[in-house]
Tab-separated table of C-alpha atoms in Angstrom:
chain	number	residue	atom	x	y	z
A	1	UNK	CA	-7.379	-9.707	-0.896
A	2	UNK	CA	-10.596	-11.752	-2.851
A	3	UNK	CA	-12.791	-9.575	-0.696
A	4	UNK	CA	-10.858	-6.529	-2.066
A	5	UNK	CA	-11.104	-8.215	-5.586
A	6	UNK	CA	-15.286	-9.494	-5.166
A	7	UNK	CA	-15.348	-5.789	-4.201
A	8	UNK	CA	-13.760	-3.425	-7.059
A	9	UNK	CA	-15.901	-6.112	-8.935
A	10	UNK	CA	-18.380	-5.155	-8.066
A	11	UNK	CA	-17.934	-1.165	-7.886
A	12	UNK	CA	-16.613	-1.817	-12.263
A	13	UNK	CA	-19.728	-4.607	-12.866
A	14	UNK	CA	-22.451	-3.969	-10.764
A	15	UNK	CA	-23.147	-7.605	-10.723
A	16	UNK	CA	-24.840	-9.190	-7.067
A	17	UNK	CA	-22.790	-12.156	-7.267
A	18	UNK	CA	-19.235	-10.879	-6.246
A	19	UNK	CA	-21.430	-8.188	-3.676
A	20	UNK	CA	-22.862	-11.632	-2.185
A	21	UNK	CA	-19.988	-13.394	-2.536
A	22	UNK	CA	-18.057	-10.818	-0.211
A	23	UNK	CA	-20.190	-10.177	1.340
A	24	UNK	CA	-20.283	-14.004	2.554
A	25	UNK	CA	-16.513	-14.649	3.686
A	26	UNK	CA	-17.096	-10.544	4.940
A	27	UNK	CA	-19.810	-11.721	7.937
A	28	UNK	CA	-17.807	-15.262	8.500
A	29	UNK	CA	-14.388	-13.447	8.888
A	30	UNK	CA	-16.280	-11.264	11.270
A	31	UNK	CA	-17.708	-14.582	13.648
A	32	UNK	CA	-14.372	-16.765	13.747
A	33	UNK	CA	-11.484	-14.104	13.265
A	34	UNK	CA	-12.522	-11.498	14.952
A	35	UNK	CA	-10.558	-11.457	18.340
A	36	UNK	CA	-13.645	-10.109	21.777
A	37	UNK	CA	-10.522	-7.077	22.177
A	38	UNK	CA	-11.153	-6.224	18.717
A	39	UNK	CA	-8.103	-6.880	16.502
A	40	UNK	CA	-8.516	-9.745	13.334
A	41	UNK	CA	-6.092	-12.849	13.339
A	42	UNK	CA	-3.787	-13.901	10.739
A	43	UNK	CA	-5.211	-17.012	10.356
A	44	UNK	CA	-7.841	-19.707	11.011
A	45	UNK	CA	-7.788	-23.289	11.349
A	46	UNK	CA	-11.207	-24.302	8.369
A	47	UNK	CA	-11.861	-27.445	10.070
A	48	UNK	CA	-12.301	-26.403	13.508
A	49	UNK	CA	-13.015	-22.449	12.821
A	50	UNK	CA	-10.794	-21.503	15.059
A	51	UNK	CA	-7.892	-18.373	14.738
A	52	UNK	CA	-3.828	-20.256	14.532
A	53	UNK	CA	-1.485	-18.620	17.370
A	54	UNK	CA	0.286	-17.105	15.018
A	55	UNK	CA	1.301	-13.009	14.670
A	56	UNK	CA	-1.606	-10.127	14.603
A	57	UNK	CA	-0.170	-8.609	12.269
A	58	UNK	CA	-1.488	-4.441	11.473
A	59	UNK	CA	-1.150	-4.902	7.667
A	60	UNK	CA	-3.195	-7.333	7.857
A	61	UNK	CA	-6.126	-5.833	10.493
A	62	UNK	CA	-5.248	-2.222	7.957
A	63	UNK	CA	-6.024	-3.845	3.814
A	64	UNK	CA	-9.156	-5.399	6.036
A	65	UNK	CA	-10.476	-2.891	7.683
A	66	UNK	CA	-10.438	-1.006	4.619
A	67	UNK	CA	-12.267	-3.600	2.456
A	68	UNK	CA	-15.343	-4.118	5.443
A	69	UNK	CA	-15.712	0.127	5.013
A	70	UNK	CA	-15.818	-0.729	1.330
A	71	UNK	CA	-18.799	-2.786	2.040
A	72	UNK	CA	-20.690	-0.477	4.754
A	73	UNK	CA	-20.642	2.081	1.186
A	74	UNK	CA	-22.168	-0.217	-0.946
A	75	UNK	CA	-24.636	-0.936	1.743
A	76	UNK	CA	-25.454	0.600	4.075
A	77	UNK	CA	-24.152	-2.285	6.743
A	78	UNK	CA	-23.385	-0.139	10.388
A	79	UNK	CA	-21.897	-4.276	11.193
A	80	UNK	CA	-18.843	-3.434	8.167
A	81	UNK	CA	-18.230	-0.258	9.722
A	82	UNK	CA	-18.942	-1.535	13.394
A	83	UNK	CA	-16.095	-4.708	12.661
A	84	UNK	CA	-13.259	-2.516	10.862
A	85	UNK	CA	-14.310	0.229	14.343
A	86	UNK	CA	-13.396	-1.921	16.549
A	87	UNK	CA	-10.187	-3.357	14.747
A	88	UNK	CA	-8.740	0.033	14.170
A	89	UNK	CA	-9.373	1.206	17.450
A	90	UNK	CA	-7.624	-1.004	18.884
A	91	UNK	CA	-4.845	-1.015	17.308
A	92	UNK	CA	-4.223	3.077	17.028
A	93	UNK	CA	-4.631	3.107	20.468
A	94	UNK	CA	-2.315	1.426	21.705
A	95	UNK	CA	0.583	1.806	24.381
A	96	UNK	CA	2.667	1.135	21.194
A	97	UNK	CA	1.161	3.669	18.517
A	98	UNK	CA	0.665	6.452	21.151
A	99	UNK	CA	4.484	6.655	21.690
A	100	UNK	CA	5.892	5.983	19.058
A	101	UNK	CA	2.891	6.439	16.174
A	102	UNK	CA	4.008	3.981	14.185
A	103	UNK	CA	2.888	-0.487	14.587
A	104	UNK	CA	5.865	-3.609	14.914
A	105	UNK	CA	4.907	-5.442	11.509
A	106	UNK	CA	3.778	-8.703	14.055
A	107	UNK	CA	2.275	-8.516	17.717
A	108	UNK	CA	2.119	-11.957	19.918
A	109	UNK	CA	-1.667	-13.194	19.888
A	110	UNK	CA	-3.530	-12.964	23.334
A	111	UNK	CA	-0.136	-11.360	24.894
A	112	UNK	CA	-0.507	-7.947	22.188
A	113	UNK	CA	2.673	-7.871	22.129
A	114	UNK	CA	6.310	-7.262	19.943
A	115	UNK	CA	6.769	-10.516	18.076
A	116	UNK	CA	9.907	-7.856	17.463
A	117	UNK	CA	10.156	-3.959	17.524
A	118	UNK	CA	11.241	-3.551	13.724
A	119	UNK	CA	8.398	-1.911	11.986
A	120	UNK	CA	7.794	-1.517	7.771
A	121	UNK	CA	6.702	1.243	6.216
A	122	UNK	CA	5.273	-0.586	3.405
A	123	UNK	CA	2.337	-2.125	4.966
A	124	UNK	CA	2.649	-2.513	8.355
A	125	UNK	CA	2.521	1.370	8.649
A	126	UNK	CA	1.045	1.935	4.566
A	127	UNK	CA	-1.906	-0.158	4.785
A	128	UNK	CA	-2.620	1.193	8.176
A	129	UNK	CA	-3.200	4.501	7.273
A	130	UNK	CA	-5.166	3.470	4.295
A	131	UNK	CA	-7.819	2.216	5.975
A	132	UNK	CA	-8.139	5.284	8.644
A	133	UNK	CA	-8.385	7.360	5.185
A	134	UNK	CA	-10.492	5.315	3.851
A	135	UNK	CA	-13.605	5.582	7.797
A	136	UNK	CA	-12.640	9.355	8.027
A	137	UNK	CA	-13.229	10.333	4.096
A	138	UNK	CA	-16.365	7.823	4.839
A	139	UNK	CA	-17.495	9.103	8.511
A	140	UNK	CA	-15.654	11.814	8.453
A	141	UNK	CA	-14.667	11.333	11.801
A	142	UNK	CA	-12.091	13.461	12.547
A	143	UNK	CA	-10.705	10.745	15.391
A	144	UNK	CA	-9.362	8.906	12.042
A	145	UNK	CA	-8.081	12.066	10.450
A	146	UNK	CA	-6.086	12.027	13.521
A	147	UNK	CA	-4.608	8.859	13.903
A	148	UNK	CA	-3.728	8.852	9.729
A	149	UNK	CA	-2.414	12.515	10.771
A	150	UNK	CA	-0.337	11.040	13.222
A	151	UNK	CA	1.157	8.003	11.615
A	152	UNK	CA	2.372	9.635	8.526
A	153	UNK	CA	3.730	13.041	10.849
A	154	UNK	CA	5.707	10.520	13.605
A	155	UNK	CA	6.866	8.528	9.875
A	156	UNK	CA	7.888	11.339	8.326
A	157	UNK	CA	10.291	12.579	10.809
A	158	UNK	CA	12.703	10.071	9.033
A	159	UNK	CA	13.053	11.415	5.893
A	160	UNK	CA	16.698	11.485	4.642
A	161	UNK	CA	17.710	14.893	3.733
A	162	UNK	CA	14.251	16.046	2.303
A	163	UNK	CA	14.673	12.872	0.298
A	164	UNK	CA	14.173	8.905	1.171
A	165	UNK	CA	13.278	6.937	3.587
A	166	UNK	CA	15.115	4.066	5.142
A	167	UNK	CA	14.064	-0.193	4.958
A	168	UNK	CA	12.866	-0.015	8.736
A	169	UNK	CA	12.138	1.244	12.533
A	170	UNK	CA	12.567	0.093	16.095
A	171	UNK	CA	9.165	1.451	17.544
A	172	UNK	CA	10.936	0.790	20.647
A	173	UNK	CA	13.288	2.688	20.477
A	174	UNK	CA	13.210	5.821	17.826
A	175	UNK	CA	16.241	4.352	16.201
A	176	UNK	CA	16.601	3.650	12.157
A	177	UNK	CA	17.087	-0.232	12.253
A	178	UNK	CA	16.580	-1.312	8.909
A	179	UNK	CA	19.793	1.982	7.216
A	180	UNK	CA	18.195	0.629	3.751
A	181	UNK	CA	17.865	3.188	0.570
A	182	UNK	CA	14.884	0.632	-0.935
A	183	UNK	CA	11.904	1.902	-3.697
A	184	UNK	CA	10.393	-1.091	-2.756
A	185	UNK	CA	9.579	0.936	0.511
A	186	UNK	CA	9.898	4.304	-0.710
A	187	UNK	CA	7.083	4.651	-3.871
A	188	UNK	CA	4.597	2.385	-1.015
A	189	UNK	CA	5.807	6.155	0.831
A	190	UNK	CA	4.966	8.178	-1.429
A	191	UNK	CA	1.361	7.212	-2.209
A	192	UNK	CA	0.385	6.783	0.994
A	193	UNK	CA	1.173	10.891	1.625
A	194	UNK	CA	-0.621	11.835	-1.286
A	195	UNK	CA	-2.918	10.193	-0.327
A	196	UNK	CA	-3.312	11.597	3.095
A	197	UNK	CA	-2.107	14.735	1.512
A	198	UNK	CA	-5.258	14.193	-0.632
A	199	UNK	CA	-8.004	13.423	1.627
A	200	UNK	CA	-6.766	15.619	4.682
A	201	UNK	CA	-5.734	18.391	2.518
A	202	UNK	CA	-2.147	19.167	4.596
A	203	UNK	CA	0.321	20.508	1.843
A	204	UNK	CA	3.156	19.048	4.419
A	205	UNK	CA	2.147	15.673	3.267
A	206	UNK	CA	2.476	16.259	0.021
A	207	UNK	CA	5.491	18.016	-0.090
A	208	UNK	CA	6.964	14.713	1.268
A	209	UNK	CA	5.425	13.019	-1.812
A	210	UNK	CA	7.188	14.879	-4.608
A	211	UNK	CA	10.641	15.715	-2.679
A	212	UNK	CA	11.472	11.994	-1.970
A	213	UNK	CA	9.033	11.657	-5.692
A	214	UNK	CA	11.945	13.443	-7.144
A	215	UNK	CA	15.158	12.299	-5.205
A	216	UNK	CA	14.831	9.383	-6.805
A	217	UNK	CA	13.987	10.715	-9.868
A	218	UNK	CA	17.732	12.193	-9.627
A	219	UNK	CA	18.793	8.816	-9.964
A	220	UNK	CA	16.127	7.861	-13.084
A	221	UNK	CA	19.056	6.009	-15.906
A	222	UNK	CA	19.307	7.232	-19.390
A	223	UNK	CA	17.083	4.440	-20.118
A	224	UNK	CA	13.888	5.406	-17.505
A	225	UNK	CA	14.171	2.569	-15.955
A	226	UNK	CA	15.499	3.537	-10.996
A	227	UNK	CA	17.475	1.283	-9.026
A	228	UNK	CA	16.336	-1.001	-6.814
A	229	UNK	CA	18.633	0.437	-4.260
A	230	UNK	CA	20.454	3.957	-5.976
A	231	UNK	CA	23.162	4.031	-2.905
A	232	UNK	CA	24.043	0.182	-3.907
A	233	UNK	CA	23.682	-1.547	-6.821
A	234	UNK	CA	22.371	-0.403	-10.594
A	235	UNK	CA	19.312	-2.969	-10.187
A	236	UNK	CA	16.547	-2.137	-10.293
A	237	UNK	CA	13.137	-4.164	-10.419
A	238	UNK	CA	10.194	-3.983	-12.985
A	239	UNK	CA	7.593	-4.378	-9.883
A	240	UNK	CA	9.158	-1.188	-7.736
A	241	UNK	CA	9.697	0.671	-11.121
A	242	UNK	CA	5.794	-0.039	-12.112
A	243	UNK	CA	4.573	1.147	-9.178
A	244	UNK	CA	6.169	3.680	-8.744
A	245	UNK	CA	5.393	5.559	-12.197
A	246	UNK	CA	1.713	5.201	-11.607
A	247	UNK	CA	2.702	6.931	-8.420
A	248	UNK	CA	3.957	9.599	-10.032
A	249	UNK	CA	1.666	9.899	-12.907
A	250	UNK	CA	-0.844	10.488	-9.607
A	251	UNK	CA	1.527	13.048	-8.784
A	252	UNK	CA	0.782	14.977	-12.663
A	253	UNK	CA	-2.235	14.999	-11.752
A	254	UNK	CA	-2.843	16.820	-8.407
A	255	UNK	CA	0.263	19.434	-8.081
A	256	UNK	CA	-0.139	19.668	-12.411
A	257	UNK	CA	2.732	19.346	-13.502
A	258	UNK	CA	3.077	17.325	-16.419
A	259	UNK	CA	6.464	16.734	-15.687
A	260	UNK	CA	6.064	14.084	-13.296
A	261	UNK	CA	3.871	12.144	-16.003
A	262	UNK	CA	7.091	12.446	-18.448
A	263	UNK	CA	9.461	10.790	-16.556
A	264	UNK	CA	6.392	8.005	-14.673
A	265	UNK	CA	6.066	7.459	-19.461
A	266	UNK	CA	10.265	7.287	-19.773
A	267	UNK	CA	9.736	4.680	-16.870
A	268	UNK	CA	7.107	3.067	-19.373
A	269	UNK	CA	8.799	2.864	-22.361
A	270	UNK	CA	11.737	2.302	-19.979
A	271	UNK	CA	10.056	-1.399	-19.062
A	272	UNK	CA	9.849	-2.355	-22.183
A	273	UNK	CA	12.052	-2.155	-24.160
A	274	UNK	CA	13.986	-3.659	-21.587
A	275	UNK	CA	12.935	-6.452	-20.045
A	276	UNK	CA	12.108	-8.648	-22.962
A	277	UNK	CA	14.101	-11.808	-22.350
A	278	UNK	CA	13.282	-11.471	-25.731
A	279	UNK	CA	13.344	-8.574	-27.001
A	280	UNK	CA	13.012	-10.027	-30.628
A	281	UNK	CA	9.656	-11.714	-29.589
A	282	UNK	CA	6.627	-9.908	-29.156
A	283	UNK	CA	5.989	-12.688	-27.373
A	284	UNK	CA	8.661	-12.195	-24.593
A	285	UNK	CA	8.221	-13.088	-21.190
A	286	UNK	CA	9.236	-9.688	-19.133
A	287	UNK	CA	12.176	-10.643	-16.885
A	288	UNK	CA	13.019	-9.310	-13.091
A	289	UNK	CA	15.078	-7.418	-13.835
A	290	UNK	CA	18.027	-5.243	-15.122
A	291	UNK	CA	20.961	-3.363	-15.074
A	292	UNK	CA	19.247	0.828	-15.909
A	293	UNK	CA	22.171	1.684	-17.258
A	294	UNK	CA	23.315	-0.356	-19.331
A	295	UNK	CA	19.252	-2.132	-19.821
A	296	UNK	CA	21.499	-6.153	-19.460
A	297	UNK	CA	19.222	-9.051	-17.859
A	298	UNK	CA	20.872	-9.272	-14.554
A	299	UNK	CA	17.274	-11.727	-13.597
A	300	UNK	CA	14.825	-13.702	-15.918
A	301	UNK	CA	12.959	-15.013	-13.559
A	302	UNK	CA	9.784	-14.031	-14.912
A	303	UNK	CA	7.057	-13.845	-11.556
A	304	UNK	CA	3.481	-13.316	-12.270
A	305	UNK	CA	2.707	-10.186	-9.924
A	306	UNK	CA	5.359	-7.507	-11.664
A	307	UNK	CA	3.768	-8.280	-15.242
A	308	UNK	CA	0.520	-7.395	-13.142
A	309	UNK	CA	1.925	-4.068	-11.793
A	310	UNK	CA	3.577	-3.676	-14.994
A	311	UNK	CA	0.328	-3.591	-17.222
A	312	UNK	CA	-1.494	-1.822	-14.538
A	313	UNK	CA	1.159	0.834	-14.893
A	314	UNK	CA	0.926	0.944	-18.714
A	315	UNK	CA	-4.067	0.465	-18.021
A	316	UNK	CA	-2.599	3.934	-15.559
A	317	UNK	CA	-0.734	5.679	-18.110
A	318	UNK	CA	-3.928	5.469	-20.987
A	319	UNK	CA	-6.303	6.676	-17.867
A	320	UNK	CA	-4.625	9.544	-17.458
A	321	UNK	CA	-4.241	10.387	-21.579
A	322	UNK	CA	-7.554	9.680	-21.844
A	323	UNK	CA	-7.706	12.067	-18.862
A	324	UNK	CA	-9.742	9.957	-16.492
A	325	UNK	CA	-8.264	10.674	-12.487
A	326	UNK	CA	-6.636	8.687	-11.160
A	327	UNK	CA	-6.733	10.460	-7.611
A	328	UNK	CA	-10.377	12.089	-6.966
A	329	UNK	CA	-11.514	8.556	-9.314
A	330	UNK	CA	-12.809	7.169	-6.065
A	331	UNK	CA	-12.916	3.023	-7.752
A	332	UNK	CA	-9.619	4.126	-9.872
A	333	UNK	CA	-8.101	5.439	-6.982
A	334	UNK	CA	-7.976	1.955	-5.238
A	335	UNK	CA	-7.289	0.605	-8.542
A	336	UNK	CA	-4.204	2.223	-9.021
A	337	UNK	CA	-2.955	1.863	-5.487
A	338	UNK	CA	-0.458	-0.916	-4.136
A	339	UNK	CA	-1.343	-3.477	-1.849
């Protein structure tokens, strides 16, 4: 995350100190944290500069590999691309991915067998797909387009009646292991399928993104808010509503359908109006959850990351209203994405 931030700061400001910081940390992590097989360890013991025997996580390797590709784009230093390629090919060539087209949430170190065979769609799968798409977009190496296509095709099989996706799948059996329907997982899948549609030019993936988003919009309340688990509860989460609104803005742009932008704005209006812990104060903190039908606050906890995501969505809306792309603009494409 720190390298991602420095990369973005450099791209926005062109201040070389940010790029120097990103490169210094990336080189250290490659030197100390990359196994000879190619994957990166999740944790390092800083004093001894040795990897800790914690789980090897695809989501960590995915986000780091993508930022290494970004560093290659910024510097043209091939070592970054080499490290990213080693990490990504290790995972995408793993027997489990070749069998199921997905990754477990974590592997046991050295043995590289699944810690558990459960697999979340959000982050575990999406970060690896984003990384493969970025590698392909930068290098035009077809192998990585094929990896991304295989992963998206495998995940798309779990879309339920052309609508939402479940929470988790068992990558060993291929069966759904956690059937809960949650916006947390689904907004991320809308976003990654839209990205795959944009990069790979595959209309089928765009159709998946739209149909999933449309299912969730069918549960948008008169207050503009989307429940986190519409088949069970009427409460929402501020962060997930914010992120979903950004996905809708991207759908509106890619498919030139302004109705999605209107729905996104309605979500943000609902968050602005009903999530204030003190509705009578402009300086009020924002509550984590409300009842989407009544606006009654159900969880007063205020989290910085929830507020940050909300502010990001407000900025994204202003960008779109000004005609600035969230998709074809490469900096915005990275800024307005949840990882």
